[in-house]
Amino acid sequence: MNEHNQNGALLSPEDKRDWDIAAAGIASHEQVQDSAYPANYMCEHLPACIYDQGSWPMCVGFAMAAAKETLDNKEGVSGETRCSPGFSYAEREDDDHQGDGMRPREALKILQKIGTCAWSLFPNSGNYPEIKNILRAKPNYDKIVEEAYKHSISAYYRIYTLEEIKYTLMEIGPVLISVPSYTSDYWNPTTGEMRQGPDSHCTGAHAMLIV
């Protein structure tokens, strides 16, 4: 994993306006805590494919595309199921981060307010703001935005506990996470665990989707 892959997810500053699972009307904290969870669970609905972002710092955009694909599959949405990672990464508002990498909360707001389009309409990857310029220069840009709004989400909420992750996966759908990366991460092939190496320091974060 290169430096761009590792550092594509930027810290989302705390926002007291974020809904939690109860405020979003999903379940009470007591219901989440008291629910029985199986030792193993396999989600029925998965993204259209497993994504490889390559060398682009677009992990948040790829995670957003996979999240919407998973929700669409669960809801039985017809038509093209593969979503564009580049659209979410490119179509930022003026007060969003204006550079490479992306804040997950800003990507969620884009998915809520603007939506996302099909892969076939915008299959591009790239650095920011170059990818934004490519999108805006498309002759059918207005059509892309119109189509994107049809594939928006109604809401999102912030998760604080392991039980909330389990409840969301079983009842709602995918969970977006941002994992810190370090100068000497290593993978234990026996346990499957990622470990922080000695004398390493955090270099950023990488966005992924739990499904």
JSON list of C-alpha atoms in Angstrom, two decimals:
[
{"chain": "A", "resi": 1, "resn": "MET", "atom": "CA", "xyz": [0.00, 0.00, 0.00]},
{"chain": "A", "resi": 2, "resn": "ASN", "atom": "CA", "xyz": [1.61, 3.29, -1.02]},
{"chain": "A", "resi": 3, "resn": "GLU", "atom": "CA", "xyz": [1.46, 6.63, 0.76]},
{"chain": "A", "resi": 4, "resn": "HIS", "atom": "CA", "xyz": [-1.47, 7.92, -1.33]},
{"chain": "A", "resi": 5, "resn": "ASN", "atom": "CA", "xyz": [-3.56, 4.85, -0.52]},
{"chain": "A", "resi": 6, "resn": "GLN", "atom": "CA", "xyz": [-2.81, 5.19, 3.17]},
{"chain": "A", "resi": 7, "resn": "ASN", "atom": "CA", "xyz": [-3.52, 8.90, 3.52]},
{"chain": "A", "resi": 8, "resn": "GLY", "atom": "CA", "xyz": [-6.61, 9.36, 1.38]},
{"chain": "A", "resi": 9, "resn": "ALA", "atom": "CA", "xyz": [-8.99, 9.62, 4.35]},
{"chain": "A", "resi": 10, "resn": "LEU", "atom": "CA", "xyz": [-8.66, 12.92, 6.19]},
{"chain": "A", "resi": 11, "resn": "LEU", "atom": "CA", "xyz": [-9.86, 13.57, 9.74]},
{"chain": "A", "resi": 12, "resn": "SER", "atom": "CA", "xyz": [-13.46, 14.75, 9.93]},
{"chain": "A", "resi": 13, "resn": "PRO", "atom": "CA", "xyz": [-13.61, 17.39, 12.70]},
{"chain": "A", "resi": 14, "resn": "GLU", "atom": "CA", "xyz": [-16.13, 16.62, 15.42]},
{"chain": "A", "resi": 15, "resn": "ASP", "atom": "CA", "xyz": [-19.58, 17.97, 14.64]},
{"chain": "A", "resi": 16, "resn": "LYS", "atom": "CA", "xyz": [-22.18, 18.03, 17.41]},
{"chain": "A", "resi": 17, "resn": "ARG", "atom": "CA", "xyz": [-24.90, 17.97, 14.75]},
{"chain": "A", "resi": 18, "resn": "ASP", "atom": "CA", "xyz": [-24.06, 14.38, 13.79]},
{"chain": "A", "resi": 19, "resn": "TRP", "atom": "CA", "xyz": [-26.91, 11.99, 14.47]},
{"chain": "A", "resi": 20, "resn": "ASP", "atom": "CA", "xyz": [-26.20, 8.88, 16.44]},
{"chain": "A", "resi": 21, "resn": "ILE", "atom": "CA", "xyz": [-28.10, 5.62, 15.94]},
{"chain": "A", "resi": 22, "resn": "ALA", "atom": "CA", "xyz": [-30.91, 6.71, 18.28]},
{"chain": "A", "resi": 23, "resn": "ALA", "atom": "CA", "xyz": [-31.30, 10.23, 16.87]},
{"chain": "A", "resi": 24, "resn": "ALA", "atom": "CA", "xyz": [-31.53, 8.73, 13.37]},
{"chain": "A", "resi": 25, "resn": "GLY", "atom": "CA", "xyz": [-34.50, 6.66, 14.53]},
{"chain": "A", "resi": 26, "resn": "ILE", "atom": "CA", "xyz": [-32.77, 3.33, 13.86]},
{"chain": "A", "resi": 27, "resn": "ALA", "atom": "CA", "xyz": [-32.81, 1.92, 17.39]},
{"chain": "A", "resi": 28, "resn": "SER", "atom": "CA", "xyz": [-32.49, 3.02, 20.99]},
{"chain": "A", "resi": 29, "resn": "HIS", "atom": "CA", "xyz": [-29.16, 2.59, 22.72]},
{"chain": "A", "resi": 30, "resn": "GLU", "atom": "CA", "xyz": [-30.78, 0.04, 25.02]},
{"chain": "A", "resi": 31, "resn": "GLN", "atom": "CA", "xyz": [-32.11, -1.95, 22.07]},
{"chain": "A", "resi": 32, "resn": "VAL", "atom": "CA", "xyz": [-28.66, -2.03, 20.46]},
{"chain": "A", "resi": 33, "resn": "GLN", "atom": "CA", "xyz": [-26.99, -3.06, 23.70]},
{"chain": "A", "resi": 34, "resn": "ASP", "atom": "CA", "xyz": [-29.53, -5.75, 24.56]},
{"chain": "A", "resi": 35, "resn": "SER", "atom": "CA", "xyz": [-29.74, -7.38, 21.11]},
{"chain": "A", "resi": 36, "resn": "ALA", "atom": "CA", "xyz": [-28.29, -10.84, 20.61]},
{"chain": "A", "resi": 37, "resn": "TYR", "atom": "CA", "xyz": [-25.58, -11.00, 17.96]},
{"chain": "A", "resi": 38, "resn": "PRO", "atom": "CA", "xyz": [-24.33, -14.19, 16.27]},
{"chain": "A", "resi": 39, "resn": "ALA", "atom": "CA", "xyz": [-20.69, -15.17, 16.48]},
{"chain": "A", "resi": 40, "resn": "ASN", "atom": "CA", "xyz": [-20.49, -15.02, 12.67]},
{"chain": "A", "resi": 41, "resn": "TYR", "atom": "CA", "xyz": [-22.55, -13.07, 10.17]},
{"chain": "A", "resi": 42, "resn": "MET", "atom": "CA", "xyz": [-22.44, -12.76, 6.37]},
{"chain": "A", "resi": 43, "resn": "CYS", "atom": "CA", "xyz": [-24.24, -9.82, 4.77]},
{"chain": "A", "resi": 44, "resn": "GLU", "atom": "CA", "xyz": [-26.61, -10.86, 1.99]},
{"chain": "A", "resi": 45, "resn": "HIS", "atom": "CA", "xyz": [-26.05, -7.76, -0.13]},
{"chain": "A", "resi": 46, "resn": "LEU", "atom": "CA", "xyz": [-22.58, -6.80, -1.34]},
{"chain": "A", "resi": 47, "resn": "PRO", "atom": "CA", "xyz": [-21.02, -4.14, -3.60]},
{"chain": "A", "resi": 48, "resn": "ALA", "atom": "CA", "xyz": [-20.95, -4.73, -7.34]},
{"chain": "A", "resi": 49, "resn": "CYS", "atom": "CA", "xyz": [-17.24, -5.54, -7.20]},
{"chain": "A", "resi": 50, "resn": "ILE", "atom": "CA", "xyz": [-14.10, -5.37, -5.07]},
{"chain": "A", "resi": 51, "resn": "TYR", "atom": "CA", "xyz": [-12.39, -2.07, -5.81]},
{"chain": "A", "resi": 52, "resn": "ASP", "atom": "CA", "xyz": [-8.69, -1.28, -6.22]},
{"chain": "A", "resi": 53, "resn": "GLN", "atom": "CA", "xyz": [-8.05, 2.46, -6.11]},
{"chain": "A", "resi": 54, "resn": "GLY", "atom": "CA", "xyz": [-4.56, 2.03, -7.51]},
{"chain": "A", "resi": 55, "resn": "SER", "atom": "CA", "xyz": [-2.24, 4.94, -6.74]},
{"chain": "A", "resi": 56, "resn": "TRP", "atom": "CA", "xyz": [-5.01, 7.53, -6.46]},
{"chain": "A", "resi": 57, "resn": "PRO", "atom": "CA", "xyz": [-5.79, 9.04, -3.00]},
{"chain": "A", "resi": 58, "resn": "MET", "atom": "CA", "xyz": [-9.49, 8.26, -3.52]},
{"chain": "A", "resi": 59, "resn": "CYS", "atom": "CA", "xyz": [-10.23, 5.63, -0.85]},
{"chain": "A", "resi": 60, "resn": "VAL", "atom": "CA", "xyz": [-13.18, 7.66, 0.49]},
{"chain": "A", "resi": 61, "resn": "GLY", "atom": "CA", "xyz": [-14.71, 7.95, -2.98]},
{"chain": "A", "resi": 62, "resn": "PHE", "atom": "CA", "xyz": [-14.32, 4.22, -3.59]},
{"chain": "A", "resi": 63, "resn": "ALA", "atom": "CA", "xyz": [-15.85, 3.42, -0.20]},
{"chain": "A", "resi": 64, "resn": "MET", "atom": "CA", "xyz": [-18.82, 5.68, -0.97]},
{"chain": "A", "resi": 65, "resn": "ALA", "atom": "CA", "xyz": [-19.40, 3.95, -4.31]},
{"chain": "A", "resi": 66, "resn": "ALA", "atom": "CA", "xyz": [-19.31, 0.54, -2.65]},
{"chain": "A", "resi": 67, "resn": "ALA", "atom": "CA", "xyz": [-21.67, 1.73, 0.09]},
{"chain": "A", "resi": 68, "resn": "LYS", "atom": "CA", "xyz": [-24.29, 2.94, -2.38]},
{"chain": "A", "resi": 69, "resn": "GLU", "atom": "CA", "xyz": [-23.98, -0.23, -4.44]},
{"chain": "A", "resi": 70, "resn": "THR", "atom": "CA", "xyz": [-24.62, -2.31, -1.32]},
{"chain": "A", "resi": 71, "resn": "LEU", "atom": "CA", "xyz": [-27.69, -0.26, -0.41]},
{"chain": "A", "resi": 72, "resn": "ASP", "atom": "CA", "xyz": [-29.00, -0.42, -3.98]},
{"chain": "A", "resi": 73, "resn": "ASN", "atom": "CA", "xyz": [-28.58, -4.20, -4.05]},
{"chain": "A", "resi": 74, "resn": "LYS", "atom": "CA", "xyz": [-30.43, -4.50, -0.75]},
{"chain": "A", "resi": 75, "resn": "GLU", "atom": "CA", "xyz": [-33.29, -2.32, -2.00]},
{"chain": "A", "resi": 76, "resn": "GLY", "atom": "CA", "xyz": [-33.50, -4.15, -5.34]},
{"chain": "A", "resi": 77, "resn": "VAL", "atom": "CA", "xyz": [-32.69, -1.10, -7.47]},
{"chain": "A", "resi": 78, "resn": "SER", "atom": "CA", "xyz": [-32.82, -2.03, -11.15]},
{"chain": "A", "resi": 79, "resn": "GLY", "atom": "CA", "xyz": [-30.40, -0.98, -13.86]},
{"chain": "A", "resi": 80, "resn": "GLU", "atom": "CA", "xyz": [-26.66, -0.45, -13.61]},
{"chain": "A", "resi": 81, "resn": "THR", "atom": "CA", "xyz": [-25.50, -1.27, -10.10]},
{"chain": "A", "resi": 82, "resn": "ARG", "atom": "CA", "xyz": [-21.89, -0.08, -10.27]},
{"chain": "A", "resi": 83, "resn": "CYS", "atom": "CA", "xyz": [-21.40, 3.47, -8.96]},
{"chain": "A", "resi": 84, "resn": "SER", "atom": "CA", "xyz": [-18.74, 6.05, -9.74]},
{"chain": "A", "resi": 85, "resn": "PRO", "atom": "CA", "xyz": [-16.02, 6.57, -7.09]},
{"chain": "A", "resi": 86, "resn": "GLY", "atom": "CA", "xyz": [-14.80, 9.59, -9.03]},
{"chain": "A", "resi": 87, "resn": "PHE", "atom": "CA", "xyz": [-18.10, 11.47, -8.83]},
{"chain": "A", "resi": 88, "resn": "SER", "atom": "CA", "xyz": [-18.17, 11.64, -5.04]},
{"chain": "A", "resi": 89, "resn": "TYR", "atom": "CA", "xyz": [-14.50, 12.56, -4.99]},
{"chain": "A", "resi": 90, "resn": "ALA", "atom": "CA", "xyz": [-14.90, 15.33, -7.58]},
{"chain": "A", "resi": 91, "resn": "GLU", "atom": "CA", "xyz": [-18.28, 16.93, -6.83]},
{"chain": "A", "resi": 92, "resn": "ARG", "atom": "CA", "xyz": [-17.34, 18.81, -3.65]},
{"chain": "A", "resi": 93, "resn": "GLU", "atom": "CA", "xyz": [-18.86, 21.95, -2.23]},
{"chain": "A", "resi": 94, "resn": "ASP", "atom": "CA", "xyz": [-16.77, 25.10, -1.92]},
{"chain": "A", "resi": 95, "resn": "ASP", "atom": "CA", "xyz": [-16.30, 24.77, 1.84]},
{"chain": "A", "resi": 96, "resn": "ASP", "atom": "CA", "xyz": [-15.16, 21.12, 1.60]},
{"chain": "A", "resi": 97, "resn": "HIS", "atom": "CA", "xyz": [-11.50, 20.17, 1.64]},
{"chain": "A", "resi": 98, "resn": "GLN", "atom": "CA", "xyz": [-10.01, 21.39, -1.63]},
{"chain": "A", "resi": 99, "resn": "GLY", "atom": "CA", "xyz": [-7.10, 19.06, -2.24]},
{"chain": "A", "resi": 100, "resn": "ASP", "atom": "CA", "xyz": [-6.07, 15.42, -2.43]},
{"chain": "A", "resi": 101, "resn": "GLY", "atom": "CA", "xyz": [-7.68, 13.12, 0.09]},
{"chain": "A", "resi": 102, "resn": "MET", "atom": "CA", "xyz": [-11.19, 13.56, 1.44]},
{"chain": "A", "resi": 103, "resn": "ARG", "atom": "CA", "xyz": [-13.07, 13.87, 4.73]},
{"chain": "A", "resi": 104, "resn": "PRO", "atom": "CA", "xyz": [-15.55, 10.98, 5.12]},
{"chain": "A", "resi": 105, "resn": "ARG", "atom": "CA", "xyz": [-18.27, 13.25, 6.56]},
{"chain": "A", "resi": 106, "resn": "GLU", "atom": "CA", "xyz": [-18.05, 15.54, 3.52]},
{"chain": "A", "resi": 107, "resn": "ALA", "atom": "CA", "xyz": [-18.40, 12.52, 1.24]},
{"chain": "A", "resi": 108, "resn": "LEU", "atom": "CA", "xyz": [-21.48, 11.37, 3.16]},
{"chain": "A", "resi": 109, "resn": "LYS", "atom": "CA", "xyz": [-23.01, 14.84, 2.84]},
{"chain": "A", "resi": 110, "resn": "ILE", "atom": "CA", "xyz": [-22.38, 14.76, -0.91]},
{"chain": "A", "resi": 111, "resn": "LEU", "atom": "CA", "xyz": [-24.07, 11.36, -1.13]},
{"chain": "A", "resi": 112, "resn": "GLN", "atom": "CA", "xyz": [-27.02, 12.75, 0.82]},
{"chain": "A", "resi": 113, "resn": "LYS", "atom": "CA", "xyz": [-27.41, 16.15, -0.89]},
{"chain": "A", "resi": 114, "resn": "ILE", "atom": "CA", "xyz": [-26.14, 15.43, -4.42]},
{"chain": "A", "resi": 115, "resn": "GLY", "atom": "CA", "xyz": [-26.04, 11.64, -4.78]},
{"chain": "A", "resi": 116, "resn": "THR", "atom": "CA", "xyz": [-23.79, 9.61, -7.05]},
{"chain": "A", "resi": 117, "resn": "CYS", "atom": "CA", "xyz": [-23.89, 8.52, -10.66]},
{"chain": "A", "resi": 118, "resn": "ALA", "atom": "CA", "xyz": [-23.35, 5.24, -12.47]},
{"chain": "A", "resi": 119, "resn": "TRP", "atom": "CA", "xyz": [-19.83, 4.11, -13.30]},
{"chain": "A", "resi": 120, "resn": "SER", "atom": "CA", "xyz": [-20.58, 4.33, -17.04]},
{"chain": "A", "resi": 121, "resn": "LEU", "atom": "CA", "xyz": [-21.32, 8.07, -16.76]},
{"chain": "A", "resi": 122, "resn": "PHE", "atom": "CA", "xyz": [-18.07, 8.93, -14.97]},
{"chain": "A", "resi": 123, "resn": "PRO", "atom": "CA", "xyz": [-15.51, 6.09, -14.71]},
{"chain": "A", "resi": 124, "resn": "ASN", "atom": "CA", "xyz": [-12.63, 8.53, -14.11]},
{"chain": "A", "resi": 125, "resn": "SER", "atom": "CA", "xyz": [-10.06, 8.50, -11.32]},
{"chain": "A", "resi": 126, "resn": "GLY", "atom": "CA", "xyz": [-7.52, 11.21, -10.54]},
{"chain": "A", "resi": 127, "resn": "ASN", "atom": "CA", "xyz": [-6.12, 13.82, -8.22]},
{"chain": "A", "resi": 128, "resn": "TYR", "atom": "CA", "xyz": [-8.14, 16.75, -6.95]},
{"chain": "A", "resi": 129, "resn": "PRO", "atom": "CA", "xyz": [-8.91, 19.35, -8.31]},
{"chain": "A", "resi": 130, "resn": "GLU", "atom": "CA", "xyz": [-7.99, 17.92, -11.72]},
{"chain": "A", "resi": 131, "resn": "ILE", "atom": "CA", "xyz": [-10.75, 15.30, -11.50]},
{"chain": "A", "resi": 132, "resn": "LYS", "atom": "CA", "xyz": [-13.27, 18.03, -10.65]},
{"chain": "A", "resi": 133, "resn": "ASN", "atom": "CA", "xyz": [-12.26, 19.92, -13.80]},
{"chain": "A", "resi": 134, "resn": "ILE", "atom": "CA", "xyz": [-12.67, 16.74, -15.88]},
{"chain": "A", "resi": 135, "resn": "LEU", "atom": "CA", "xyz": [-16.17, 16.20, -14.48]},
{"chain": "A", "resi": 136, "resn": "ARG", "atom": "CA", "xyz": [-17.30, 19.79, -14.97]},
{"chain": "A", "resi": 137, "resn": "ALA", "atom": "CA", "xyz": [-16.01, 19.78, -18.56]},
{"chain": "A", "resi": 138, "resn": "LYS", "atom": "CA", "xyz": [-18.17, 16.80, -19.54]},
{"chain": "A", "resi": 139, "resn": "PRO", "atom": "CA", "xyz": [-20.69, 17.81, -22.26]},
{"chain": "A", "resi": 140, "resn": "ASN", "atom": "CA", "xyz": [-23.34, 15.86, -20.37]},
{"chain": "A", "resi": 141, "resn": "TYR", "atom": "CA", "xyz": [-22.39, 17.24, -16.92]},
{"chain": "A", "resi": 142, "resn": "ASP", "atom": "CA", "xyz": [-25.94, 18.48, -16.21]},
{"chain": "A", "resi": 143, "resn": "LYS", "atom": "CA", "xyz": [-27.35, 15.05, -17.05]},
{"chain": "A", "resi": 144, "resn": "ILE", "atom": "CA", "xyz": [-24.78, 13.35, -14.79]},
{"chain": "A", "resi": 145, "resn": "VAL", "atom": "CA", "xyz": [-25.77, 15.57, -11.85]},
{"chain": "A", "resi": 146, "resn": "GLU", "atom": "CA", "xyz": [-29.46, 15.00, -12.58]},
{"chain": "A", "resi": 147, "resn": "GLU", "atom": "CA", "xyz": [-28.93, 11.24, -12.59]},
{"chain": "A", "resi": 148, "resn": "ALA", "atom": "CA", "xyz": [-26.81, 11.42, -9.43]},
{"chain": "A", "resi": 149, "resn": "TYR", "atom": "CA", "xyz": [-29.61, 13.02, -7.42]},
{"chain": "A", "resi": 150, "resn": "LYS", "atom": "CA", "xyz": [-31.82, 10.01, -8.15]},
{"chain": "A", "resi": 151, "resn": "HIS", "atom": "CA", "xyz": [-29.24, 7.93, -6.28]},
{"chain": "A", "resi": 152, "resn": "SER", "atom": "CA", "xyz": [-28.88, 9.95, -3.10]},
{"chain": "A", "resi": 153, "resn": "ILE", "atom": "CA", "xyz": [-29.35, 8.73, 0.46]},
{"chain": "A", "resi": 154, "resn": "SER", "atom": "CA", "xyz": [-31.86, 10.15, 2.93]},
{"chain": "A", "resi": 155, "resn": "ALA", "atom": "CA", "xyz": [-29.58, 10.24, 5.98]},
{"chain": "A", "resi": 156, "resn": "TYR", "atom": "CA", "xyz": [-26.47, 8.90, 7.68]},
{"chain": "A", "resi": 157, "resn": "TYR", "atom": "CA", "xyz": [-25.45, 8.57, 11.31]},
{"chain": "A", "resi": 158, "resn": "ARG", "atom": "CA", "xyz": [-22.30, 8.23, 13.38]},
{"chain": "A", "resi": 159, "resn": "ILE", "atom": "CA", "xyz": [-21.42, 4.97, 15.09]},
{"chain": "A", "resi": 160, "resn": "TYR", "atom": "CA", "xyz": [-19.68, 4.86, 18.46]},
{"chain": "A", "resi": 161, "resn": "THR", "atom": "CA", "xyz": [-19.63, 1.24, 19.64]},
{"chain": "A", "resi": 162, "resn": "LEU", "atom": "CA", "xyz": [-18.93, -2.26, 18.37]},
{"chain": "A", "resi": 163, "resn": "GLU", "atom": "CA", "xyz": [-22.54, -3.22, 19.11]},
{"chain": "A", "resi": 164, "resn": "GLU", "atom": "CA", "xyz": [-23.75, -0.35, 16.90]},
{"chain": "A", "resi": 165, "resn": "ILE", "atom": "CA", "xyz": [-21.58, -1.66, 14.06]},
{"chain": "A", "resi": 166, "resn": "LYS", "atom": "CA", "xyz": [-23.10, -5.13, 14.44]},
{"chain": "A", "resi": 167, "resn": "TYR", "atom": "CA", "xyz": [-26.67, -3.80, 14.63]},
{"chain": "A", "resi": 168, "resn": "THR", "atom": "CA", "xyz": [-26.17, -1.59, 11.57]},
{"chain": "A", "resi": 169, "resn": "LEU", "atom": "CA", "xyz": [-24.67, -4.40, 9.48]},
{"chain": "A", "resi": 170, "resn": "MET", "atom": "CA", "xyz": [-27.57, -6.72, 10.32]},
{"chain": "A", "resi": 171, "resn": "GLU", "atom": "CA", "xyz": [-30.44, -4.24, 10.07]},
{"chain": "A", "resi": 172, "resn": "ILE", "atom": "CA", "xyz": [-29.40, -1.38, 7.79]},
{"chain": "A", "resi": 173, "resn": "GLY", "atom": "CA", "xyz": [-26.35, -1.98, 5.63]},
{"chain": "A", "resi": 174, "resn": "PRO", "atom": "CA", "xyz": [-22.67, -1.11, 5.20]},
{"chain": "A", "resi": 175, "resn": "VAL", "atom": "CA", "xyz": [-20.49, 0.77, 7.68]},
{"chain": "A", "resi": 176, "resn": "LEU", "atom": "CA", "xyz": [-17.83, 3.25, 6.57]},
{"chain": "A", "resi": 177, "resn": "ILE", "atom": "CA", "xyz": [-14.66, 3.19, 8.67]},
{"chain": "A", "resi": 178, "resn": "SER", "atom": "CA", "xyz": [-11.43, 5.17, 8.61]},
{"chain": "A", "resi": 179, "resn": "VAL", "atom": "CA", "xyz": [-8.37, 3.24, 9.83]},
{"chain": "A", "resi": 180, "resn": "PRO", "atom": "CA", "xyz": [-5.14, 4.98, 10.92]},
{"chain": "A", "resi": 181, "resn": "SER", "atom": "CA", "xyz": [-2.03, 3.99, 9.01]},
{"chain": "A", "resi": 182, "resn": "TYR", "atom": "CA", "xyz": [1.50, 4.02, 10.38]},
{"chain": "A", "resi": 183, "resn": "THR", "atom": "CA", "xyz": [5.03, 4.16, 9.01]},
{"chain": "A", "resi": 184, "resn": "SER", "atom": "CA", "xyz": [5.57, 0.46, 9.80]},
{"chain": "A", "resi": 185, "resn": "ASP", "atom": "CA", "xyz": [2.25, -1.36, 9.64]},
{"chain": "A", "resi": 186, "resn": "TYR", "atom": "CA", "xyz": [2.59, -5.09, 9.21]},
{"chain": "A", "resi": 187, "resn": "TRP", "atom": "CA", "xyz": [0.16, -7.93, 8.63]},
{"chain": "A", "resi": 188, "resn": "ASN", "atom": "CA", "xyz": [0.24, -11.15, 10.62]},
{"chain": "A", "resi": 189, "resn": "PRO", "atom": "CA", "xyz": [-0.69, -13.91, 8.13]},
{"chain": "A", "resi": 190, "resn": "THR", "atom": "CA", "xyz": [-1.46, -16.34, 10.96]},
{"chain": "A", "resi": 191, "resn": "THR", "atom": "CA", "xyz": [-4.02, -14.20, 12.80]},
{"chain": "A", "resi": 192, "resn": "GLY", "atom": "CA", "xyz": [-5.02, -11.88, 9.95]},
{"chain": "A", "resi": 193, "resn": "GLU", "atom": "CA", "xyz": [-4.36, -8.86, 12.16]},
{"chain": "A", "resi": 194, "resn": "MET", "atom": "CA", "xyz": [-2.74, -5.56, 11.20]},
{"chain": "A", "resi": 195, "resn": "ARG", "atom": "CA", "xyz": [-0.25, -4.40, 13.79]},
{"chain": "A", "resi": 196, "resn": "GLN", "atom": "CA", "xyz": [1.59, -1.14, 14.39]},
{"chain": "A", "resi": 197, "resn": "GLY", "atom": "CA", "xyz": [5.33, -1.65, 14.18]},
{"chain": "A", "resi": 198, "resn": "PRO", "atom": "CA", "xyz": [7.80, -0.45, 16.80]},
{"chain": "A", "resi": 199, "resn": "ASP", "atom": "CA", "xyz": [8.81, 3.23, 16.73]},
{"chain": "A", "resi": 200, "resn": "SER", "atom": "CA", "xyz": [6.22, 3.98, 14.03]},
{"chain": "A", "resi": 201, "resn": "HIS", "atom": "CA", "xyz": [4.02, 7.05, 13.82]},
{"chain": "A", "resi": 202, "resn": "CYS", "atom": "CA", "xyz": [0.65, 7.77, 12.27]},
{"chain": "A", "resi": 203, "resn": "THR", "atom": "CA", "xyz": [0.82, 9.07, 8.70]},
{"chain": "A", "resi": 204, "resn": "GLY", "atom": "CA", "xyz": [-2.90, 9.42, 8.00]},
{"chain": "A", "resi": 205, "resn": "ALA", "atom": "CA", "xyz": [-5.86, 7.12, 7.47]},
{"chain": "A", "resi": 206, "resn": "HIS", "atom": "CA", "xyz": [-7.40, 4.78, 4.93]},
{"chain": "A", "resi": 207, "resn": "ALA", "atom": "CA", "xyz": [-11.17, 4.53, 4.30]},
{"chain": "A", "resi": 208, "resn": "MET", "atom": "CA", "xyz": [-12.79, 1.14, 3.93]},
{"chain": "A", "resi": 209, "resn": "LEU", "atom": "CA", "xyz": [-16.28, -0.35, 3.99]},
{"chain": "A", "resi": 210, "resn": "ILE", "atom": "CA", "xyz": [-17.51, -3.05, 6.36]},
{"chain": "A", "resi": 211, "resn": "VAL", "atom": "CA", "xyz": [-20.11, -5.24, 4.63]}
]
